Every structure is written in structure tokens, then in C-alpha cells.
Amino acid sequence: MASLEPAAARKVRIPYLDFAEDFIKVIQNGEKKATTRCPGPKDTDVTSDLEAIMVQGWALAVCQAKAFALLAFDRVETRKFADIDDGLAQIEGMTQGAELQSALLRFYPDVSPEDEVVVLHFHLLKTISE
């Protein structure tokens, strides 16, 4: 009979969600409570584990491979890029939808108005400092 490996010995991968450096403080102070991502073929983020995050409901927020926060996800919504509005921008710590669209174009330069984006709403569980 094969022996069962203890749970502690199994390799477990914590889901990561990668952020640019300019979003660290607004996440840590609670101003940013969502992140909008462009999944699929136009996704340029090779670090984040979106599928695992949506299944598990939490993630380690990282920037340049350094953890800065632990996040819990409350809900996920899908909308078209063109439907990004001021309300969503404010949840993301910005003021206008156009500002959020411009920020997203930095990371997803090929996104079009008709492309669907995923909005992950979260709350901060813990700030991680060096």
C-alpha cells in the first residue's frame, strides 16, 4: 500500500496577483478595492493566477515578486472595456472611467472597446511589509 503524504509536505501554490508599484499604497490604505484585468489572448500578465484566485477567493498581492498584501475577493464581474465608468474608477482609487481606461491601456495595449474585462472586487486582509 502506498503511503499518504502529509498535507504539510505537499507543495501548495498561493495564488498571486501582480500589481504595478504605483498601486501598492492605494491597496494598503484601502483606497483601491478592485482590480480590472483583461483575460484571454490580450492578457499581458504572466505572473497573476486569475483562475486560481476566482476559485480560491484570495491572493497574495505582489509587485516585482515581493508580497505587499493579502487580499480576499468578494465578487467578480465582467463588463466591456467601453463600459468602464466613473463608479468603477472610484472603487479602483481613481476619479474617472477614462483615467482607469488609460491606466489599463498601459498594461493591455491591444484591448478594444468591445473586449470583456474582469473586475475582481476585494478587501484587504493584511498588509505585508519588508
mmCIF file of C-alpha atoms in Angstrom:
data_model
loop_
_atom_site.group_PDB
_atom_site.id
_atom_site.type_symbol
_atom_site.label_atom_id
_atom_site.label_comp_id
_atom_site.label_asym_id
_atom_site.label_seq_id
_atom_site.Cartn_x
_atom_site.Cartn_y
_atom_site.Cartn_z
ATOM 1 C CA MET A 1 0.000 0.000 0.000
ATOM 2 C CA ALA A 2 1.322 3.454 -0.898
ATOM 3 C CA SER A 3 1.858 5.844 1.976
ATOM 4 C CA LEU A 4 -0.138 9.023 2.069
ATOM 5 C CA GLU A 5 1.918 12.174 2.017
ATOM 6 C CA PRO A 6 1.093 14.507 4.932
ATOM 7 C CA ALA A 7 -0.691 17.691 3.912
ATOM 8 C CA ALA A 8 2.196 19.842 5.138
ATOM 9 C CA ALA A 9 4.599 18.049 2.803
ATOM 10 C CA ARG A 10 2.529 18.701 -0.332
ATOM 11 C CA LYS A 11 3.508 21.655 -2.439
ATOM 12 C CA VAL A 12 0.796 24.293 -2.322
ATOM 13 C CA ARG A 13 0.885 27.305 -4.622
ATOM 14 C CA ILE A 14 -0.520 30.503 -3.175
ATOM 15 C CA PRO A 15 -2.293 32.449 -5.925
ATOM 16 C CA TYR A 16 -0.513 35.672 -6.837
ATOM 17 C CA LEU A 17 -1.977 38.891 -8.172
ATOM 18 C CA ASP A 18 0.661 41.148 -9.672
ATOM 19 C CA PHE A 19 0.367 44.941 -9.414
ATOM 20 C CA ALA A 20 2.409 47.864 -10.659
ATOM 21 C CA GLU A 21 4.326 49.777 -7.993
ATOM 22 C CA ASP A 22 2.017 52.806 -8.190
ATOM 23 C CA PHE A 23 -0.887 50.711 -6.809
ATOM 24 C CA ILE A 24 0.804 49.441 -3.635
ATOM 25 C CA LYS A 25 -0.071 52.355 -1.315
ATOM 26 C CA VAL A 26 -3.680 52.702 -2.513
ATOM 27 C CA ILE A 27 -4.231 48.989 -1.893
ATOM 28 C CA GLN A 28 -2.538 49.058 1.509
ATOM 29 C CA ASN A 29 -4.522 52.100 2.670
ATOM 30 C CA GLY A 30 -7.850 50.762 1.360
ATOM 31 C CA GLU A 31 -8.460 53.328 -1.389
ATOM 32 C CA LYS A 32 -8.306 50.673 -4.129
ATOM 33 C CA LYS A 33 -10.903 47.923 -3.630
ATOM 34 C CA ALA A 34 -10.950 46.313 -7.072
ATOM 35 C CA THR A 35 -8.718 45.472 -9.969
ATOM 36 C CA THR A 36 -9.731 45.225 -13.610
ATOM 37 C CA ARG A 37 -7.986 42.677 -15.789
ATOM 38 C CA CYS A 38 -8.145 41.685 -19.456
ATOM 39 C CA PRO A 39 -8.064 37.882 -19.567
ATOM 40 C CA GLY A 40 -7.551 35.808 -22.682
ATOM 41 C CA PRO A 41 -5.302 36.354 -25.675
ATOM 42 C CA LYS A 42 -4.736 40.067 -24.935
ATOM 43 C CA ASP A 43 -3.599 39.387 -21.365
ATOM 44 C CA THR A 44 -0.009 40.511 -20.829
ATOM 45 C CA ASP A 45 0.170 39.465 -17.147
ATOM 46 C CA VAL A 46 2.095 36.201 -16.895
ATOM 47 C CA THR A 47 2.515 36.369 -13.098
ATOM 48 C CA SER A 48 -1.063 36.530 -11.796
ATOM 49 C CA ASP A 49 -3.170 33.419 -11.200
ATOM 50 C CA LEU A 50 -6.632 34.744 -12.131
ATOM 51 C CA GLU A 51 -8.281 31.330 -12.426
ATOM 52 C CA ALA A 52 -6.955 30.167 -9.050
ATOM 53 C CA ILE A 53 -7.951 33.461 -7.443
ATOM 54 C CA MET A 54 -11.526 33.144 -8.700
ATOM 55 C CA VAL A 55 -11.741 29.575 -7.357
ATOM 56 C CA GLN A 56 -9.963 30.129 -4.032
ATOM 57 C CA GLY A 57 -11.173 33.664 -3.309
ATOM 58 C CA TRP A 58 -7.897 35.107 -2.047
ATOM 59 C CA ALA A 59 -4.420 36.037 -3.251
ATOM 60 C CA LEU A 60 -1.062 37.383 -2.303
ATOM 61 C CA ALA A 61 -0.662 40.832 -3.864
ATOM 62 C CA VAL A 62 2.839 41.158 -5.293
ATOM 63 C CA CYS A 63 4.943 43.739 -7.077
ATOM 64 C CA GLN A 64 8.182 42.688 -8.740
ATOM 65 C CA ALA A 65 7.982 39.314 -6.943
ATOM 66 C CA LYS A 66 7.673 40.955 -3.484
ATOM 67 C CA ALA A 67 4.483 40.462 -1.462
ATOM 68 C CA PHE A 68 2.848 43.585 -0.049
ATOM 69 C CA ALA A 69 -0.692 42.496 0.906
ATOM 70 C CA LEU A 70 -3.046 39.576 1.393
ATOM 71 C CA LEU A 71 -6.387 40.123 -0.358
ATOM 72 C CA ALA A 72 -9.782 38.399 -0.109
ATOM 73 C CA PHE A 73 -12.089 38.595 -3.119
ATOM 74 C CA ASP A 74 -15.742 39.398 -2.550
ATOM 75 C CA ARG A 75 -17.113 39.191 -6.085
ATOM 76 C CA VAL A 76 -16.172 39.082 -9.729
ATOM 77 C CA GLU A 77 -17.950 40.887 -12.539
ATOM 78 C CA THR A 78 -17.482 41.052 -16.281
ATOM 79 C CA ARG A 79 -18.090 44.099 -18.441
ATOM 80 C CA LYS A 80 -16.937 45.529 -21.741
ATOM 81 C CA PHE A 81 -13.902 47.805 -21.727
ATOM 82 C CA ALA A 82 -16.124 50.579 -23.140
ATOM 83 C CA ASP A 83 -18.434 50.222 -20.101
ATOM 84 C CA ILE A 84 -15.761 51.178 -17.573
ATOM 85 C CA ASP A 85 -17.334 54.128 -15.772
ATOM 86 C CA ASP A 86 -16.594 56.668 -13.056
ATOM 87 C CA GLY A 87 -18.137 54.416 -10.392
ATOM 88 C CA LEU A 88 -15.694 51.613 -11.115
ATOM 89 C CA ALA A 89 -12.815 54.077 -11.357
ATOM 90 C CA GLN A 90 -13.630 55.344 -7.850
ATOM 91 C CA ILE A 91 -13.646 51.785 -6.464
ATOM 92 C CA GLU A 92 -10.197 51.419 -8.049
ATOM 93 C CA GLY A 93 -8.935 54.579 -6.327
ATOM 94 C CA MET A 94 -9.249 56.858 -9.367
ATOM 95 C CA THR A 95 -11.775 59.538 -10.283
ATOM 96 C CA GLN A 96 -12.971 58.958 -13.852
ATOM 97 C CA GLY A 97 -13.607 55.978 -16.091
ATOM 98 C CA ALA A 98 -11.347 57.473 -18.764
ATOM 99 C CA GLU A 99 -8.497 57.576 -16.233
ATOM 100 C CA LEU A 100 -8.978 53.877 -15.451
ATOM 101 C CA GLN A 101 -9.186 53.010 -19.158
ATOM 102 C CA SER A 102 -5.944 54.892 -19.745
ATOM 103 C CA ALA A 103 -4.256 53.024 -16.877
ATOM 104 C CA LEU A 104 -5.438 49.690 -18.278
ATOM 105 C CA LEU A 105 -4.077 50.535 -21.722
ATOM 106 C CA ARG A 106 -0.608 50.733 -20.121
ATOM 107 C CA PHE A 107 -0.857 47.031 -19.342
ATOM 108 C CA TYR A 108 -3.151 45.825 -22.131
ATOM 109 C CA PRO A 109 -2.267 47.953 -25.182
ATOM 110 C CA ASP A 110 -4.283 45.780 -27.588
ATOM 111 C CA VAL A 111 -7.583 45.907 -25.690
ATOM 112 C CA SER A 112 -10.516 47.246 -27.716
ATOM 113 C CA PRO A 113 -13.780 48.876 -26.564
ATOM 114 C CA GLU A 114 -15.717 45.643 -27.201
ATOM 115 C CA ASP A 115 -13.329 43.378 -25.267
ATOM 116 C CA GLU A 116 -14.593 41.957 -22.000
ATOM 117 C CA VAL A 117 -12.665 42.743 -18.853
ATOM 118 C CA VAL A 118 -12.938 41.064 -15.471
ATOM 119 C CA VAL A 119 -13.329 43.167 -12.333
ATOM 120 C CA LEU A 120 -12.205 41.490 -9.122
ATOM 121 C CA HIS A 121 -13.612 43.251 -6.036
ATOM 122 C CA PHE A 122 -11.509 42.679 -2.923
ATOM 123 C CA HIS A 123 -10.820 43.753 0.618
ATOM 124 C CA LEU A 124 -7.501 43.919 2.401
ATOM 125 C CA LEU A 125 -6.877 41.124 4.892
ATOM 126 C CA LYS A 126 -3.341 42.055 5.858
ATOM 127 C CA THR A 127 -0.596 44.437 4.840
ATOM 128 C CA ILE A 128 2.788 42.811 4.377
ATOM 129 C CA SER A 129 5.869 44.953 4.884
ATOM 130 C CA GLU A 130 9.524 44.127 4.440
#
